[in-house]
Coordinates of C-alpha atoms (C1' of nucleotides) in Angstrom, one line a residue:
Chain V
M149 CA 132.0 239.3 183.6
I150 CA 129.0 238.5 185.9
R151 CA 130.6 240.6 188.7
A152 CA 131.1 243.4 186.2
V153 CA 127.4 243.2 185.3
E154 CA 126.4 243.3 189.0
N155 CA 128.6 246.2 189.8
F156 CA 127.2 248.0 186.8
K157 CA 123.7 247.4 188.0
S158 CA 124.2 248.6 191.5
D159 CA 126.2 251.6 190.6
F160 CA 123.6 252.9 188.2
K161 CA 120.7 251.6 190.4
Y162 CA 119.2 249.7 187.5
S163 CA 116.4 247.3 188.2
F164 CA 116.9 244.5 185.6
K165 CA 117.2 240.9 186.8
V166 CA 120.7 239.6 186.4
E167 CA 119.5 236.0 186.0
D168 CA 117.2 236.9 183.1
I169 CA 120.0 238.8 181.4
L170 CA 122.4 235.9 181.8
K171 CA 120.1 233.6 179.9
K172 CA 120.5 235.8 176.8
L173 CA 124.0 237.0 177.4
T174 CA 126.7 235.9 175.0
L175 CA 130.4 236.2 175.4
E176 CA 132.2 234.7 172.5
P177 CA 134.8 235.3 169.9
P178 CA 133.3 237.3 167.0
K179 CA 133.2 235.8 163.6
N180 CA 135.4 238.5 162.2
P181 CA 138.6 238.8 164.2
I182 CA 138.8 242.5 163.3
N183 CA 136.1 242.9 166.0
G184 CA 138.4 241.8 168.8
D185 CA 139.0 238.6 170.7
M186 CA 135.7 238.5 172.6
S187 CA 132.5 240.2 172.1
T188 CA 129.3 240.5 174.2
N189 CA 125.8 241.5 173.3
L190 CA 125.0 242.8 176.8
A191 CA 124.1 246.4 175.8
M192 CA 121.6 245.2 173.1
I193 CA 119.7 242.8 175.4
L194 CA 119.5 245.4 178.1
S195 CA 118.3 248.2 175.9
K196 CA 114.7 247.3 176.2
D197 CA 114.6 246.9 179.9
L198 CA 116.5 250.2 180.5
N199 CA 114.8 252.0 177.8
L200 CA 118.1 253.4 176.6
S201 CA 120.0 253.0 173.3
P202 CA 122.4 250.1 173.3
K203 CA 125.3 252.4 172.5
I204 CA 124.8 254.5 175.6
I205 CA 124.6 251.4 177.8
A206 CA 127.7 250.0 176.1
N207 CA 129.7 253.2 176.7
N208 CA 128.7 253.2 180.3
F209 CA 129.5 249.6 180.8
M210 CA 132.9 249.6 179.1
I211 CA 134.9 250.7 182.1
Y212 CA 133.7 247.8 184.1
I213 CA 135.6 245.5 181.8
S214 CA 138.5 247.6 180.8
N215 CA 139.7 247.5 184.4
L216 CA 140.0 243.8 184.4
P217 CA 143.4 242.3 184.0
D218 CA 144.7 241.1 180.7
I219 CA 142.5 243.4 178.7
E220 CA 144.2 245.5 176.1
N221 CA 141.3 247.6 175.2
V222 CA 137.5 247.6 174.9
D223 CA 135.4 249.4 172.4
V224 CA 131.8 249.7 171.2
A225 CA 131.0 248.9 167.6
G226 CA 128.1 248.2 165.3
P227 CA 124.7 248.3 166.8
G228 CA 126.1 248.1 170.4
F229 CA 128.6 245.2 170.6
I230 CA 131.2 245.5 173.3
N231 CA 134.4 244.2 171.8
I232 CA 137.2 243.1 174.0
K233 CA 140.8 242.7 172.9
F234 CA 143.2 240.8 175.1
K235 CA 146.8 241.7 175.7
Q236 CA 149.2 239.8 173.5
H237 CA 150.6 237.7 176.3
V238 CA 147.2 236.0 176.8
W239 CA 147.8 234.2 173.6
S240 CA 151.4 233.3 174.1
D241 CA 150.6 232.1 177.6
F242 CA 148.0 230.0 176.1
I243 CA 150.5 228.1 174.1
C244 CA 152.7 227.8 177.1
N245 CA 149.9 226.2 179.0
L246 CA 149.2 223.8 176.2
I247 CA 152.8 222.7 175.9
N248 CA 152.9 222.1 179.6
N249 CA 149.7 220.1 179.7
T250 CA 149.7 218.3 176.4
E251 CA 147.4 215.6 177.8
N252 CA 144.6 217.6 179.3
W253 CA 144.7 221.2 178.3
D254 CA 141.5 220.7 176.4
E255 CA 139.7 218.5 178.9
L256 CA 136.0 219.0 179.2
K257 CA 133.8 217.5 181.8
I258 CA 130.5 217.9 180.1
G259 CA 129.4 214.3 180.6
K260 CA 130.3 214.1 184.3
G261 CA 130.4 210.3 184.0
K262 CA 126.8 210.0 183.1
K263 CA 125.9 206.9 181.2
I264 CA 124.7 207.2 177.6
N265 CA 123.8 204.4 175.2
I266 CA 124.5 204.6 171.5
E267 CA 122.9 202.0 169.4
Y268 CA 124.4 201.9 165.9
I269 CA 124.9 199.6 162.9
S270 CA 122.4 196.9 164.1
A271 CA 122.6 195.4 160.6
N272 CA 120.5 192.3 159.9
P273 CA 122.6 189.2 160.6
T274 CA 121.8 187.8 157.1
G275 CA 124.9 188.9 155.4
P276 CA 128.2 190.8 155.7
L277 CA 128.2 194.6 156.1
H278 CA 128.1 196.5 152.9
A279 CA 128.7 200.1 151.9
G280 CA 125.5 201.4 153.2
H281 CA 126.3 200.3 156.7
A282 CA 129.7 202.0 156.7
R283 CA 128.5 205.5 157.3
G284 CA 126.3 204.6 160.3
A285 CA 129.1 202.5 161.7
V286 CA 131.6 205.3 161.4
F287 CA 129.3 208.0 162.6
G288 CA 128.1 206.1 165.6
D289 CA 131.5 205.1 166.6
A290 CA 133.0 208.6 166.2
L291 CA 130.1 210.0 168.2
A292 CA 130.7 207.3 170.9
S293 CA 134.4 208.3 171.0
L294 CA 133.6 212.0 171.1
L295 CA 131.2 211.6 174.0
T296 CA 133.7 209.4 175.9
T297 CA 136.3 212.2 175.4
V298 CA 134.0 214.8 177.0
G299 CA 133.4 212.6 180.0
Y300 CA 130.4 210.4 179.3
S301 CA 130.3 206.8 180.2
V302 CA 129.3 205.4 176.8
I303 CA 127.8 202.1 176.0
R304 CA 128.2 201.0 172.3
E305 CA 125.4 198.7 171.4
Y306 CA 124.4 196.5 168.5
Y307 CA 120.9 195.1 168.3
I308 CA 120.8 191.8 166.4
N309 CA 117.5 191.1 164.6
D310 CA 117.8 187.4 164.9
A311 CA 114.1 186.6 164.9
G312 CA 111.3 186.6 162.4
N313 CA 110.8 185.9 158.8
Q314 CA 114.2 186.8 157.6
I315 CA 115.8 184.3 159.8
E316 CA 113.7 181.5 158.4
K317 CA 114.8 182.5 154.9
L318 CA 118.4 182.6 156.1
V319 CA 118.1 179.1 157.5
E320 CA 116.6 177.9 154.3
S321 CA 119.3 179.5 152.3
S322 CA 122.0 178.0 154.6
L323 CA 120.5 174.6 154.3
L324 CA 120.8 174.8 150.5
R325 CA 124.4 175.6 150.8
Y326 CA 124.8 172.8 153.3
N327 CA 123.2 170.5 150.8
E328 CA 125.8 171.7 148.2
Q329 CA 128.5 170.5 150.5
V330 CA 126.8 167.1 151.2
T331 CA 126.0 166.4 147.5
N332 CA 129.0 168.2 146.1
K333 CA 126.6 169.7 143.4
S334 CA 126.0 173.4 143.1
I335 CA 122.5 174.6 143.6
D336 CA 120.5 177.5 142.2
I337 CA 119.2 179.7 145.1
P338 CA 115.6 180.5 144.4
D339 CA 114.2 184.1 144.4
G340 CA 113.4 185.4 147.8
L341 CA 116.2 183.6 149.5
Y342 CA 119.7 184.9 150.1
P343 CA 121.9 184.1 147.1
G344 CA 125.2 185.6 148.3
E345 CA 128.4 183.5 148.1
Y346 CA 129.1 184.1 151.7
L347 CA 126.6 181.5 152.8
K348 CA 128.9 178.8 151.3
E349 CA 131.0 179.4 154.4
V350 CA 127.9 178.6 156.5
G351 CA 127.3 175.4 154.5
K352 CA 130.9 174.4 155.0
T353 CA 130.8 175.0 158.7
L354 CA 127.6 173.0 159.1
F355 CA 129.1 170.2 157.1
E356 CA 132.3 170.2 159.2
K357 CA 130.3 170.2 162.4
Y358 CA 127.5 167.8 161.6
G359 CA 128.7 165.8 158.6
D360 CA 125.7 164.6 156.7
E361 CA 123.5 163.9 159.7
L362 CA 121.2 166.9 159.2
Q363 CA 118.1 165.5 157.8
L364 CA 116.7 168.0 155.4
D365 CA 113.2 166.6 155.3
H366 CA 112.8 167.3 159.1
K367 CA 113.3 171.0 158.9
E368 CA 111.9 171.7 162.4
K369 CA 114.4 169.4 164.0
V370 CA 117.4 170.9 162.4
F371 CA 116.2 174.5 162.4
E372 CA 117.8 175.5 165.7
K373 CA 121.1 174.0 164.8
V374 CA 121.3 175.6 161.4
R375 CA 120.1 178.9 162.8
S376 CA 122.7 179.1 165.5
V377 CA 125.5 178.1 163.1
S378 CA 124.4 180.6 160.5
L379 CA 124.2 183.4 163.0
E380 CA 127.5 182.5 164.5
V381 CA 129.3 182.5 161.2
I382 CA 127.7 185.7 159.9
M383 CA 128.0 187.7 163.1
G384 CA 131.6 186.5 163.1
M385 CA 132.0 188.1 159.6
I386 CA 130.3 191.3 160.8
K387 CA 132.4 191.6 163.9
N388 CA 135.5 191.0 161.9
D389 CA 134.6 193.7 159.4
L390 CA 133.9 196.1 162.2
L391 CA 137.3 195.3 163.7
K392 CA 138.9 196.3 160.5
L393 CA 137.2 199.7 160.8
G394 CA 138.5 199.9 164.4
I395 CA 135.1 199.3 165.9
E396 CA 134.4 197.2 169.0
M397 CA 130.9 197.1 170.4
D398 CA 130.3 196.8 174.1
V399 CA 127.0 195.0 174.0
F400 CA 125.2 192.8 171.5
T401 CA 121.6 192.4 172.3
S402 CA 119.5 189.6 170.7
E403 CA 116.0 190.3 169.6
K404 CA 115.1 186.6 170.1
E405 CA 116.1 186.8 173.7
I406 CA 114.0 190.0 174.2
I407 CA 111.0 188.1 172.8
S408 CA 111.5 185.1 174.9
G409 CA 112.0 187.1 178.1
H410 CA 109.4 188.8 180.2
L411 CA 109.9 192.3 178.8
L412 CA 107.0 192.2 176.5
V413 CA 104.7 191.3 179.4
D414 CA 106.3 194.2 181.3
I415 CA 105.6 196.8 178.7
L416 CA 102.0 195.6 178.5
K417 CA 101.6 196.1 182.2
I418 CA 103.2 199.6 182.1
L419 CA 101.1 200.7 179.2
E420 CA 98.0 199.3 180.8
S421 CA 98.7 201.2 184.0
K422 CA 99.0 204.4 182.0
N423 CA 95.9 203.6 180.0
L424 CA 97.9 203.8 176.8
I425 CA 96.8 200.6 175.3
F426 CA 93.6 199.5 173.6
S427 CA 92.1 197.2 171.1
G428 CA 90.9 199.0 168.0
V429 CA 91.0 199.5 164.3
L430 CA 93.4 201.9 162.6
D431 CA 92.2 204.5 160.2
P432 CA 93.8 204.3 156.7
P433 CA 96.6 206.8 156.3
K434 CA 95.6 209.8 154.4
G435 CA 96.1 209.6 150.7
T436 CA 95.9 205.8 150.5
D437 CA 93.0 204.3 148.6
P438 CA 90.4 203.3 151.2
K439 CA 89.4 200.3 148.9
N440 CA 92.7 198.7 149.6
W441 CA 92.4 199.2 153.3
K442 CA 91.7 196.1 155.4
K443 CA 90.1 196.8 158.7
R444 CA 91.7 194.8 161.4
E445 CA 91.0 194.8 165.1
Q446 CA 94.4 194.9 166.8
L447 CA 96.1 195.7 170.1
L448 CA 97.3 199.3 169.7
F449 CA 99.6 201.7 171.5
K450 CA 98.4 205.3 171.8
S451 CA 101.6 206.7 170.3
S452 CA 99.6 209.6 168.8
L453 CA 99.4 211.1 172.3
Y454 CA 103.2 211.5 172.1
G455 CA 103.5 213.2 168.8
D456 CA 103.2 210.3 166.4
D457 CA 100.8 210.6 163.4
S458 CA 99.0 207.5 164.3
D459 CA 98.6 204.8 166.9
R460 CA 100.7 201.7 166.4
A461 CA 100.0 198.1 166.4
L462 CA 101.6 195.8 169.0
K463 CA 100.1 192.6 167.9
K464 CA 99.6 191.1 164.4
S465 CA 96.2 189.7 163.6
D466 CA 97.5 186.2 164.2
G467 CA 98.4 187.1 167.7
E468 CA 102.2 187.4 167.2
W469 CA 104.0 190.5 168.4
T470 CA 104.8 193.1 165.8
Y471 CA 108.4 194.3 165.3
F472 CA 107.5 197.5 166.9
A473 CA 106.3 195.8 170.1
T474 CA 109.6 193.9 170.4
D475 CA 111.5 197.0 169.6
M476 CA 109.7 198.8 172.4
A477 CA 110.6 196.0 174.8
Y478 CA 114.2 196.3 173.6
H479 CA 114.2 200.0 174.4
L480 CA 112.8 199.3 177.8
D481 CA 115.6 196.9 178.3
K482 CA 118.2 199.5 177.1
M483 CA 116.7 202.0 179.5
N484 CA 116.9 199.6 182.4
R485 CA 120.4 198.7 181.7
T486 CA 121.7 202.2 180.8
K487 CA 120.0 204.4 183.4
G488 CA 120.8 207.3 181.1
D489 CA 119.9 208.8 177.8
L490 CA 119.8 207.0 174.5
I491 CA 121.0 207.7 171.0
N492 CA 119.9 205.7 168.0
V493 CA 121.8 205.9 164.7
L494 CA 119.6 204.8 161.8
G495 CA 119.7 204.8 158.0
A496 CA 117.6 207.4 156.2
D497 CA 115.1 204.7 155.1
H498 CA 113.9 204.4 158.7
I499 CA 113.1 208.0 159.1
G500 CA 109.4 207.4 159.5
Y501 CA 110.0 205.1 162.4
I502 CA 111.4 207.7 164.6
P503 CA 108.3 209.3 166.1
R504 CA 106.8 206.0 167.3
I505 CA 110.0 204.9 169.0
S506 CA 110.4 208.3 170.6
A507 CA 106.8 208.1 171.7
A508 CA 107.5 204.7 173.2
V509 CA 110.6 205.8 175.2
N510 CA 108.7 208.9 176.3
A511 CA 105.7 206.9 177.5
L512 CA 107.8 204.2 179.2
S513 CA 110.1 206.6 181.0
N514 CA 107.6 209.3 181.8
G515 CA 109.7 211.6 179.8
S516 CA 112.7 211.1 182.1
I517 CA 114.9 209.6 179.4
S518 CA 115.7 211.5 176.3
I519 CA 116.3 209.7 173.0
D520 CA 118.1 211.4 170.1
T521 CA 117.8 209.6 166.8
K522 CA 120.5 210.5 164.3
V523 CA 119.8 209.7 160.7
C524 CA 122.6 208.9 158.3
A525 CA 121.7 209.7 154.7
L526 CA 122.8 207.7 151.6
V527 CA 126.4 207.2 150.5
N528 CA 126.8 207.4 146.7
L529 CA 129.7 205.2 145.7
L530 CA 131.5 206.6 142.7
E531 CA 134.5 205.8 140.7
D532 CA 135.9 209.0 139.2
G533 CA 132.6 210.7 139.3
K534 CA 130.6 207.8 137.9
P535 CA 128.2 205.8 140.0
I536 CA 129.2 202.2 140.8
K537 CA 126.5 199.8 139.9
M538 CA 125.4 197.5 142.6
S539 CA 122.9 194.7 142.4
K540 CA 121.8 193.4 145.7
R541 CA 119.6 190.7 144.1
A542 CA 122.5 189.0 142.4
G543 CA 124.3 189.3 145.7
N544 CA 127.2 191.2 144.3
F545 CA 127.1 194.4 146.2
V546 CA 130.1 196.3 147.4
T547 CA 131.0 195.1 150.9
L548 CA 132.5 197.2 153.6
S549 CA 135.4 194.8 153.6
D550 CA 136.0 195.6 149.9
I551 CA 136.0 199.4 150.6
I552 CA 138.4 199.1 153.5
K553 CA 140.7 196.9 151.3
A554 CA 140.6 199.5 148.6
V555 CA 141.3 202.7 150.5
G556 CA 142.1 201.8 154.1
K557 CA 140.3 202.2 157.4
D558 CA 141.5 205.8 158.1
V559 CA 140.3 207.1 154.8
V560 CA 136.9 205.5 155.2
R561 CA 136.5 206.9 158.7
F562 CA 137.5 210.4 157.8
I563 CA 135.5 210.7 154.5
M564 CA 132.3 209.4 156.1
L565 CA 132.5 212.3 158.5
T566 CA 133.2 215.1 155.9
R567 CA 129.5 215.8 155.6
R568 CA 126.7 216.3 158.1
N569 CA 125.1 213.0 158.9
D570 CA 121.8 213.9 157.5
Q571 CA 123.2 215.0 154.1
P572 CA 123.9 212.6 151.3
L573 CA 127.6 211.9 150.8
D574 CA 129.6 211.1 147.7
F575 CA 132.4 208.6 148.2
D576 CA 134.6 208.6 145.2
F577 CA 137.2 205.8 145.2
K578 CA 139.5 207.8 143.0
K579 CA 139.2 211.2 144.8
V580 CA 139.6 209.8 148.3
M581 CA 143.0 208.3 147.3
E582 CA 144.2 211.4 145.6
K583 CA 147.3 213.1 147.1
S584 CA 146.0 216.6 146.7
K585 CA 144.3 219.4 148.5
E586 CA 141.0 218.2 147.1
N587 CA 141.2 215.2 149.4
P588 CA 140.6 216.4 152.9
V589 CA 142.1 213.3 154.6
F590 CA 145.3 213.9 152.8
Y591 CA 145.3 217.6 153.5
V592 CA 145.0 217.1 157.2
Q593 CA 147.6 214.3 157.3
Y594 CA 149.9 216.4 155.2
A595 CA 149.7 219.2 157.7
H596 CA 150.6 216.8 160.5
A597 CA 153.5 215.3 158.4
R598 CA 154.8 218.8 157.9
C599 CA 154.8 219.5 161.6
N600 CA 156.9 216.4 162.0
S601 CA 159.1 217.3 159.1
I602 CA 160.0 220.6 160.9
F603 CA 161.0 218.8 164.0
R604 CA 163.2 216.4 161.9
S605 CA 165.0 219.4 160.4
S606 CA 165.4 221.2 163.7
K607 CA 166.8 218.1 165.4
V608 CA 164.7 218.9 168.5
K609 CA 162.5 216.2 169.7
E610 CA 158.9 217.2 169.9
E611 CA 158.2 215.5 173.2
E612 CA 161.2 217.1 174.8
L613 CA 160.4 220.6 173.8
I614 CA 159.7 223.2 176.5
L615 CA 158.7 226.7 175.7
E616 CA 161.2 229.2 177.0
N617 CA 160.1 232.6 175.9
P618 CA 156.5 232.6 174.8
K619 CA 156.5 236.4 174.2
L620 CA 158.4 235.8 171.0
L621 CA 155.2 234.6 169.4
E622 CA 154.0 237.9 168.3
D623 CA 153.4 237.9 164.6
N624 CA 149.8 238.4 163.5
Y625 CA 149.8 235.2 161.5
E626 CA 151.1 233.3 164.5
I627 CA 148.5 234.9 166.8
E628 CA 145.8 234.0 164.3
L629 CA 146.9 230.4 164.4
I630 CA 147.0 230.4 168.2
K631 CA 143.5 231.8 168.4
F632 CA 142.2 229.1 166.2
I633 CA 143.8 226.4 168.3
A634 CA 142.2 228.1 171.3
L635 CA 138.8 227.4 169.7
W636 CA 139.4 223.6 169.8
P637 CA 137.8 223.0 173.2
R638 CA 134.7 225.0 172.1
T639 CA 134.6 222.9 168.9
L640 CA 134.7 219.7 171.0
E641 CA 132.0 221.0 173.2
L642 CA 129.6 221.9 170.4
A643 CA 130.3 218.7 168.5
A644 CA 129.5 216.7 171.6
K645 CA 126.4 218.6 172.7
N646 CA 124.9 218.5 169.2
H647 CA 126.0 214.9 168.5
E648 CA 127.8 216.1 165.4
P649 CA 131.2 214.5 165.0
H650 CA 131.6 216.0 161.6
R651 CA 132.5 219.3 163.2
I652 CA 135.8 217.7 164.3
C653 CA 136.6 217.0 160.6
Y654 CA 135.8 220.6 159.5
Y655 CA 137.9 222.0 162.4
L656 CA 140.9 219.9 161.4
I657 CA 140.6 220.9 157.8
E658 CA 140.6 224.5 158.7
L659 CA 143.4 224.2 161.3
S660 CA 145.4 222.5 158.6
S661 CA 144.7 225.3 156.2
I662 CA 145.8 228.0 158.6
F663 CA 149.0 226.0 159.3
H664 CA 149.8 225.4 155.6
S665 CA 149.3 229.1 155.1
L666 CA 151.7 230.0 157.9
W667 CA 154.2 227.5 156.5
N668 CA 154.3 229.4 153.2
K669 CA 154.9 232.6 155.0
G670 CA 158.4 231.2 155.2
K671 CA 158.9 232.4 151.7
D672 CA 157.0 235.7 151.5
N673 CA 157.5 237.2 154.9
N674 CA 160.4 235.3 156.3
I675 CA 158.5 233.8 159.2
K676 CA 160.4 230.5 159.2
F677 CA 159.9 228.1 162.0
I678 CA 163.6 227.3 162.2
V679 CA 165.7 230.4 162.5
E680 CA 169.3 229.5 162.2
D681 CA 171.0 232.0 164.5
N682 CA 168.2 232.4 167.0
L683 CA 167.6 229.4 169.2
E684 CA 165.1 231.2 171.4
L685 CA 162.9 232.3 168.6
T686 CA 163.1 228.8 167.0
N687 CA 162.1 227.4 170.3
A688 CA 159.0 229.6 170.5
R689 CA 157.9 228.8 166.9
L690 CA 158.5 225.1 167.4
S691 CA 156.2 225.3 170.3
L692 CA 153.5 226.6 168.1
V693 CA 154.2 223.7 165.6
K694 CA 154.0 221.3 168.5
A695 CA 150.6 222.8 169.6
V696 CA 149.3 222.3 166.0
A697 CA 150.6 218.7 165.9
I698 CA 149.1 217.9 169.3
T699 CA 145.7 219.3 168.3
I700 CA 145.6 217.5 165.0
R701 CA 146.5 214.2 166.8
K702 CA 143.8 214.9 169.4
G703 CA 141.2 215.4 166.7
L704 CA 142.3 212.3 164.8
S705 CA 142.4 210.2 167.8
I706 CA 138.7 211.1 168.6
L707 CA 137.9 209.9 165.1
K708 CA 140.2 206.9 165.7
I709 CA 142.5 207.8 162.8
E710 CA 146.2 207.3 162.9
P711 CA 148.3 210.4 162.3
I712 CA 150.9 210.2 159.5
F713 CA 154.4 211.4 160.5
E714 CA 156.1 211.2 157.1
M715 CA 154.8 211.2 153.6
Chain M
rG848 C1' 97.4 213.4 150.8
rG849 C1' 100.3 213.2 155.8
rA850 C1' 105.1 213.1 158.3
rC851 C1' 110.3 214.2 158.1
rG852 C1' 114.6 216.4 155.7
rC853 C1' 116.6 219.6 152.2
rG854 C1' 116.9 224.4 149.0
rU855 C1' 123.3 229.1 150.6
rA856 C1' 128.6 231.4 144.6
rG857 C1' 128.6 227.9 137.9
rC858 C1' 129.5 222.9 141.0
rU859 C1' 130.2 220.3 146.1
rC860 C1' 129.2 221.9 150.8
rA861 C1' 130.2 224.7 156.0
rG862 C1' 127.8 228.3 158.9
rC863 C1' 129.6 228.0 166.2
rU864 C1' 121.4 226.9 168.1
rG865 C1' 119.6 234.9 166.8
rG866 C1' 124.7 238.8 165.8
rA867 C1' 128.4 243.0 162.7
rU868 C1' 130.5 243.3 155.4
rA869 C1' 127.1 235.3 154.7
rG870 C1' 132.3 231.6 154.5
rA871 C1' 135.5 227.3 152.4
rG872 C1' 137.0 223.9 148.4
rC873 C1' 136.5 222.8 143.2
rA874 C1' 136.0 225.1 138.3
rA875 C1' 137.8 230.3 135.9
rC876 C1' 141.5 234.1 135.6
rU877 C1' 146.7 236.2 138.0
rG878 C1' 151.0 235.3 140.7
rC879 C1' 154.8 232.3 144.1
rC880 C1' 159.6 226.5 143.8
rU881 C1' 168.6 228.3 144.4
rU882 C1' 163.8 228.0 150.4
rC883 C1' 161.6 223.9 157.1
rU884 C1' 158.1 218.6 151.6
rA885 C1' 155.0 223.4 145.5
rA886 C1' 151.5 216.7 147.7
rG887 C1' 151.5 223.5 149.1
rC888 C1' 150.4 229.0 149.3
rA889 C1' 148.7 234.2 147.9
rG890 C1' 145.3 237.1 145.0
rU891 C1' 140.9 238.4 141.6
rA892 C1' 136.1 237.4 140.3
rG893 C1' 131.6 235.1 141.6
rG894 C1' 125.3 235.8 146.3
rU895 C1' 117.8 238.6 146.2
rC896 C1' 120.9 232.5 151.6
rA897 C1' 114.1 229.2 146.8
rG898 C1' 109.9 233.1 147.5
rA899 C1' 106.4 235.9 150.7
rG900 C1' 104.9 237.4 155.4
rG901 C1' 105.8 237.4 160.9
rU902 C1' 108.6 237.4 165.8
rU903 C1' 112.8 241.9 167.7
rC904 C1' 117.5 246.2 168.7
rG905 C1' 119.1 242.2 164.8
rA906 C1' 117.0 236.4 160.9
rA907 C1' 120.6 232.1 156.3
rU908 C1' 119.4 230.6 161.5
rC909 C1' 113.0 230.7 165.1
rC910 C1' 107.3 230.7 163.4
rU911 C1' 103.4 230.6 159.3
rC912 C1' 102.3 230.0 154.2
rU913 C1' 103.8 229.1 148.9
rC914 C1' 107.0 226.7 145.3
rG915 C1' 110.7 222.9 144.0
rC916 C1' 113.6 218.3 145.3
rG917 C1' 114.3 213.8 148.3
rU918 C1' 112.9 210.0 151.8
rU919 C1' 109.0 207.7 154.0
rC920 C1' 103.8 206.2 155.2
rA921 C1' 99.4 199.1 157.8
rC922 C1' 100.8 192.9 160.4
rC923 C1' 108.1 193.6 156.7
rA924 C1' 112.6 193.7 159.7

RNA sequence: GGACGCGUAGCUCAGCUGGAUAGAGCAACUGCCUUCUAAGCAGUAGGUCAGAGGUUCGAAUCCUCUCGCGUUCACCA
C-alpha cells in the first residue's frame, strides 16, 4: 500500500509528504461488507493538499492497487472511498493457514515483553470478598490475561491495607471473638466493629494457638499477635475465594511494610528536590460551607500542578502520614519494581482519587511512566429482576463465595465482562443460569458444543483434521463467517490497547451468532457441514467448524473460562 | 458549587479512537423441527444518537455551552 502511494506520488509529481498522509491513512474492513473487504480513505485526505476532488484522485489511484496480487477488483464509492475486494482464495487460504497453525495464527507481539503492573482487588483485609469485589477481580484478571496474550510481561498485584484505624477495629473485633472461645459465651459485637460471623474463625485460631494466655487487659502486648493471626486467617479466606475464581496474584504488597520502610522518606526527598512540597493551609472546596472549614497547617504536595483540583495533604495534623502519602510511596515502590507502565483497577467510589494518584506517578517518574486507572461501576445483584437486599451492617452481605457456589466460576467471569467496565451491570441470578439465547454465556458455550457435536457425528477427530481443498469454501455465508474469524486478531489488538477485555465477550457472542446462523442454513439452503457423499466438501466445511471452535476456545481461554463440549 | 462518568429503538446495551444507509438482544408481530442439538434460526416493525453551536471532505465519536441522571469532593481507608 505504502509503495503504491509512493509510486502514485512520483508518477504524478505530487508534492505531499508521505509521512503526513500515513498518519491519517486508514486501511480497514468497512462496516458494511457490501463495500468490499478493505477500504481506504486515501483520496479524501489527499484532496485538500492536491486541491482536487477526492473522486478524481481515487480514480487515478485505483490502478496502483488493482495491479497487486490477490485483488479481485477495486472501485470508488461514496465521497471517495477506495474499496478493495480480494479474490475468493484469499479467504479459503486464510482458513488453511489457521488450521495449519492452530496455536499461533493469531499471535500478536504488541507487548514485546515489556513489563506492566496491574493492581486489582486490593480489598481491605477485614473480611471475605463480597459481590462488589467480584467485578474488579474478574476485570483485572481478564485484562492481565489479555495483556499476557499479546506479549506483555504482566505482574498481578494486590495491595493489602493492613495498617491504620480499620486494623485496630479488626483486632478489637477478633479479640471479642477470641473471648467467646475462652469463656464459651456469645458476645454482642458493638457498633463500629466488625460483626461478621467469619471472625469466629479468627477467634478459634487464636484460641488453638495461644490457649487462654492472651491477656485482654494488656491490649498493647497482645495486639501484634492478634493482628497477625487475624490477617493470616482473613487473607487466607480471600486467597481461597480468588482461587475459586481462577485468580492467582503474583505479588501481595503490605501497606504496613511500605510505611515502616524508607520509601516515605524517599518521596519526600524527591518531591523536595522538585520543589513540589510545602507547608500550607488548604482552601475549602468550592460549595462547602466555609463555617465548617477548619484551617490546618499541613505538609502538602502540589498535585494541582499535575491536573488535580487541589493540593493534597501528606501529613495529618498529628504528624502521622496520610493514606495518600503512603499510597504515593507504594506507587513509587511499584514503579521501582515494575520498570514499566501501571494499571490500577478501582471501584467507582474511588473515582475522585484518580487525579491525585496520577499526579503522584507523573511527578515521581517525570512523566516517564504512564498510569491508566480503570474504574469498575456497580454490580446490581438481582433475583429474577428484583434487587437482592444486602445489609452490610448486620454482616450478612452476599459474598463472592456464595455467588460462585450458586452459578459457578465461568458464569461469574463471563457475565462480569458483558458490559463495559465503567457502566453499571445487572447480575441476575436467574437469568445467568438460563439455558437460552438471552444468556450470553450459554449462547457462546452452545455454539462451541455444536461445533463439537458436528465432529462427533462426522466421526472425524477435530485435532486430526487437515484441510485438503480450501477452494470448496465458496458460499457467501461461509465467506462471511471466515471474514469474521479474520477479524479476531484485530479484536484482540484493540481490546488490549484500550484495556477493554469486554470486547472479547462481544466478539464471541457475535461469532456464535454467525455460526448458529450458518448452522441453520442446513435446513433452508442445504449448506450442511456433513455432506454424505462428498468427503472433500465435508472436509472443507469441517475445517471451518474447526476454525470457529479454535477461535471460541482462544477467546474463552483469555477470559479463563472452560469451553463446554457437550450440553 | 467543583471534578469525573453517562444520556443511542418501548427496555437492556454495542459502536472497531473521525467514515458510507447508526447496530445487536429483549419485548411486539410473521414464519421455520420426518433434518449435523429448535437450548436454535429467518423476517417485519421500531431512531432528531439529550439539545444548540463549532472543528472538516465527513461527527454518535473531537471541542464549547445548555439540560437531565449518577458517582465523588479535607486528616477515612
